[in-house]
Coordinates of C-alpha atoms in Angstrom, one line a residue:
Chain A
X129 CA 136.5 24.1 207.5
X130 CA 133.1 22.3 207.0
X131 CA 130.4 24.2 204.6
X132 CA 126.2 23.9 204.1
X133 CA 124.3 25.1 201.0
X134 CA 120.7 25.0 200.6
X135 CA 120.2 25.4 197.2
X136 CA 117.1 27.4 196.7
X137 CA 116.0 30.2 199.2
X138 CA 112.3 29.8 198.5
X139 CA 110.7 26.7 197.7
X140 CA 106.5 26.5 196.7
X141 CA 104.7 22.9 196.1
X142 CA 100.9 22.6 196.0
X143 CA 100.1 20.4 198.7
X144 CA 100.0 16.9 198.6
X145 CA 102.7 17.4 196.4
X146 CA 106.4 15.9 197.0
X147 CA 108.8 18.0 199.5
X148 CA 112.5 18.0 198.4
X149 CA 115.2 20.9 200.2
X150 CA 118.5 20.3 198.8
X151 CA 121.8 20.6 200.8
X152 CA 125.6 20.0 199.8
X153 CA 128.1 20.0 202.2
X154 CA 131.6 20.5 202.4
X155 CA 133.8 18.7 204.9
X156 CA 136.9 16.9 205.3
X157 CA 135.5 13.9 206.9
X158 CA 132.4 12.6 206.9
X159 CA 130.6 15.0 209.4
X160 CA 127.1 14.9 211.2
X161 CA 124.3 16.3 209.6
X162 CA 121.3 18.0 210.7
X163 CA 118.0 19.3 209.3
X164 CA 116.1 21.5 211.8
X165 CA 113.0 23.7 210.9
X166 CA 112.0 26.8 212.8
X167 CA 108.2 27.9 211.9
X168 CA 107.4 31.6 212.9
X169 CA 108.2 33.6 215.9
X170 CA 109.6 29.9 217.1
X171 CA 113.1 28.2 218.0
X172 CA 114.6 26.1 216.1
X173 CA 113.1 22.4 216.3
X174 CA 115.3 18.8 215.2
X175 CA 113.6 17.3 212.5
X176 CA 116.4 14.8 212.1
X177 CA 120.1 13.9 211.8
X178 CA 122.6 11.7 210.4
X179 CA 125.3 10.6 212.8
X180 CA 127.3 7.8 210.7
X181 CA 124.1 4.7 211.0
X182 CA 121.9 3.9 208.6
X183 CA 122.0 6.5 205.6
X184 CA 118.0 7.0 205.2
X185 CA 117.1 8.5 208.6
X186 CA 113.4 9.2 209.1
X187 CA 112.0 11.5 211.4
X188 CA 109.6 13.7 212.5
X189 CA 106.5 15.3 210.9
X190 CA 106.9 12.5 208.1
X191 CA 110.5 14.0 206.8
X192 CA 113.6 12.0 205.9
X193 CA 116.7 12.5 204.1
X194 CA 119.3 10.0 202.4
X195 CA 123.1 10.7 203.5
X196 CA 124.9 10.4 200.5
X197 CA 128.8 10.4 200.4
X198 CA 129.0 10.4 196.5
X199 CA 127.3 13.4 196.2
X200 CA 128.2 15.3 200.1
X201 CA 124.4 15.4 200.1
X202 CA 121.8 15.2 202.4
X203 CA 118.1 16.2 201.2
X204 CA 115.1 16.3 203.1
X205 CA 112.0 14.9 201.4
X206 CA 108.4 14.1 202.5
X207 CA 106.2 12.6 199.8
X208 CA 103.4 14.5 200.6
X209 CA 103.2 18.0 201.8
X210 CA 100.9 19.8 204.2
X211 CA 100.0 22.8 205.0
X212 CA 101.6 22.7 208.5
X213 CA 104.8 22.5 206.7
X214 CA 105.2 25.6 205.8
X215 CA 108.1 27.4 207.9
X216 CA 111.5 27.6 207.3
X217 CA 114.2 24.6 207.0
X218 CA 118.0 24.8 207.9
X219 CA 120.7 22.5 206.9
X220 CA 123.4 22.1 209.5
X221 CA 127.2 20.4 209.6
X222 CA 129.1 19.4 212.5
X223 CA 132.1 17.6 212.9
X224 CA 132.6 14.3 214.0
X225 CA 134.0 13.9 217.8
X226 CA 132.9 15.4 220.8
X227 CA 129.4 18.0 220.5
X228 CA 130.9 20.5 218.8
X229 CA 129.3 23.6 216.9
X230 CA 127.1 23.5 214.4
X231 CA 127.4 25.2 210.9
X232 CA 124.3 26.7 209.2
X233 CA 123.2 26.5 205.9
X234 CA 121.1 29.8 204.7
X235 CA 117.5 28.1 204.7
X236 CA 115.1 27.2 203.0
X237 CA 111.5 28.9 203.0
X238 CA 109.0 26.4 202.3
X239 CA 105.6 27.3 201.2
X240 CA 102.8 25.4 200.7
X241 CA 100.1 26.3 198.4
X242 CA 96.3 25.0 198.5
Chain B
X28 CA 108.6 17.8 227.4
X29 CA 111.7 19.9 228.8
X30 CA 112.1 22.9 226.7
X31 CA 114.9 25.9 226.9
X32 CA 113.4 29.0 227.7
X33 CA 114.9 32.8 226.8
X34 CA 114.1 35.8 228.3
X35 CA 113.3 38.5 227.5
X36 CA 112.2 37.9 223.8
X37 CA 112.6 41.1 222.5
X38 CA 115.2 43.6 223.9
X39 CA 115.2 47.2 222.8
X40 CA 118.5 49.1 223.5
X41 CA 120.6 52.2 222.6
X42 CA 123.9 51.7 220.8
X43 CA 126.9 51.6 223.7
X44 CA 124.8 50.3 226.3
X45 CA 124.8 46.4 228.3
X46 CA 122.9 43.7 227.5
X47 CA 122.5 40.6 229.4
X48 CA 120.4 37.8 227.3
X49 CA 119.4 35.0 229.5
X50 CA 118.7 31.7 229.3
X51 CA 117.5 28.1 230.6
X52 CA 118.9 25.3 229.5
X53 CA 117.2 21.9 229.8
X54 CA 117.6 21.0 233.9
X55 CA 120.1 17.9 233.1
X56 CA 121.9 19.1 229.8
X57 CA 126.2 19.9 230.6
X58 CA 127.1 21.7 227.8
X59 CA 125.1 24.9 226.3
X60 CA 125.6 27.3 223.5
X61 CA 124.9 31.2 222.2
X62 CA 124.3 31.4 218.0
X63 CA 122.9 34.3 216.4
X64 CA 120.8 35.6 213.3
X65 CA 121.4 38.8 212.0
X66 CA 117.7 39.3 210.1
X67 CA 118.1 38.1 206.7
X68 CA 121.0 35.8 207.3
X69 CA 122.4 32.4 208.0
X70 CA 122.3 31.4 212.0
X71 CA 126.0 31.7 212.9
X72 CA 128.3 29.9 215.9
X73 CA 128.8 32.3 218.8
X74 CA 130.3 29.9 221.7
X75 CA 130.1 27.3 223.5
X76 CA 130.3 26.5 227.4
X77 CA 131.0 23.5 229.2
X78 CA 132.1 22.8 232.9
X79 CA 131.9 26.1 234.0
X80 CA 134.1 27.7 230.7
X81 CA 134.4 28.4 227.4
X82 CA 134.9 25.0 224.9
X83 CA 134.7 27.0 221.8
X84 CA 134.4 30.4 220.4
X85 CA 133.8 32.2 217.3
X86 CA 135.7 34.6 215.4
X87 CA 132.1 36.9 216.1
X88 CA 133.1 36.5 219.8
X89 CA 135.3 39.2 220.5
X90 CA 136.1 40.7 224.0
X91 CA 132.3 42.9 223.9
X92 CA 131.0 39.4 224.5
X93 CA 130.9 37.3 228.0
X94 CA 129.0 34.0 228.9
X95 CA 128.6 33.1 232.6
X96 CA 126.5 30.6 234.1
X97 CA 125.8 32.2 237.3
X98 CA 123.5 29.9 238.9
X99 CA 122.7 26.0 238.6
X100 CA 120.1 27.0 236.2
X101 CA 120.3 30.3 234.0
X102 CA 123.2 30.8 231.5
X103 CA 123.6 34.3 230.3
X104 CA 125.2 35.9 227.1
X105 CA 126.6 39.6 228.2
X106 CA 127.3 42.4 225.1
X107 CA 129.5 44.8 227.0
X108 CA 128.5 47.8 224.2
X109 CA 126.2 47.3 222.1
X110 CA 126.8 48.5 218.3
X111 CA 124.3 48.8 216.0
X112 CA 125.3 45.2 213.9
X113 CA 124.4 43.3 217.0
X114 CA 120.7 43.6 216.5
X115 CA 119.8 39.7 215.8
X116 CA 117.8 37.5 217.0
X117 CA 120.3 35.1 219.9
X118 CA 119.0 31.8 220.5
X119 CA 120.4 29.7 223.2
X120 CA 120.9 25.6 222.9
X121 CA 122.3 22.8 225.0
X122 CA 122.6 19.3 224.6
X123 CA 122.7 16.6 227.3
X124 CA 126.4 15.6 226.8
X125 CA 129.0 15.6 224.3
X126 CA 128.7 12.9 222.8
X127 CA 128.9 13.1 219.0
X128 CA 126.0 13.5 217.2
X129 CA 124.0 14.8 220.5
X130 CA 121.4 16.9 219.3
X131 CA 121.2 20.4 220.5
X132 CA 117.7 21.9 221.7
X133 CA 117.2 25.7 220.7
X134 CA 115.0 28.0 222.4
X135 CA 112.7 30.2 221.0
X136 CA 115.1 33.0 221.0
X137 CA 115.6 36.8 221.7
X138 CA 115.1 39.5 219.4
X139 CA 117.8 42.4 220.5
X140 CA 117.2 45.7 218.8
X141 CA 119.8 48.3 219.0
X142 CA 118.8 51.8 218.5

């Protein structure tokens, strides 16, 4: 069974300030990874994934996150944060193989400060 | 840009009574999926449907729950009798094939509120 944690519910930075959302997972096999990031009264929007290429994937908004198989990590960062940013950011897992379901971390509520 | 759409986006109910959640999945997507998020908690894994029937369910999706796709473009989630601990927001997603990796697109979701 495959596993998310966001470590921190609640994360502030000034602006301009780095951006860094932890997640661990827990999986078998190397799975496919997922940060999305729903802002409020919204769905929830791709921000970027990790599907076994290169292990830095950039994506939208100025976010990117390192896979890293040492560590079953995969943190978003963005080196400078905005005030647009603020919403709320879910790790997710699914397995390798055919689109399968997707396994949610708790979130992360980013807020950025002035 | 093709989006999936939900109606309604908030449902009020009483407790024992049917709800049908619908949605619109992207015009050329194949495979489409119900999760849910009881306020306060992590978005869980209801089911997912593909050619016409169920590919995978959750342990959540018990026999109150039914997914149909009745047309060519709505795909509906169906609570039977409502209890009280279904009052979540239930967003629908689909993703163009199932291919590994394919990313699913989420709709904005519908709030149900059982009374």
């Amino acid at each position: 069974a495959q596993s998310v944690t966001q470590l921190g519910s609640h994360v502030s930075v000034s602006e301009g300030a780095l951006v860094l959302l932890r997640c661990n997972y827990s999986s078998s096999v190397p799975p496919y990874l997922f940060w999305y990031v729903q802002y409020p009264n919204q769905g929830l929007q791709l921000l970027l994934k990790y599907t076994s290429a290169a292990t830095l994937v950039k994506g939208i908004n100025g976010f990117e996150a390192e896979f890293k198989k040492s560590e079953t990590s995969f943190h978003l960062t963005k080196p400078s944060a905005h005030m647009s940013d603020a919403a709320e950011y879910f790790c997710a897992v699914s397995p390798p193989g055919s689109a399968r379901q997707l396994t949610f971390g708790s979130g992360t509520q980013l807020t950025v400060l002035p | 840009e093709p989006e999936v759409t939900q109606t309604p986006s908030h449902q009020v109910t009483q407790m024992g009574q049917e709800v049908i959640l619908r949605c619109v999945p992207i015009s050329n997507h194949l495979y489409f999926y119900w999760y849910r998020q009881i306020l306060g908690q992590k978005v869980e894994f209801l089911v997912s449907f593909y050619n016409n029937e169920i590919s995978e369910k959750s342990e959540i999706f018990d026999d109150q729950f039914s997914v149909e796709r009745p047309d060519g473009s709505n795909f509906t989630l169906k609570i039977r009798s409502t209890k009280l601990e279904d009052s979540a927001m239930y967003f629908c997603a689909s993703t163009e094939d199932r291919l590994a990796g394919d990313t699913q697109y989420f709709g904005p979701g519908t709030r149900l509120t059982v009374l």
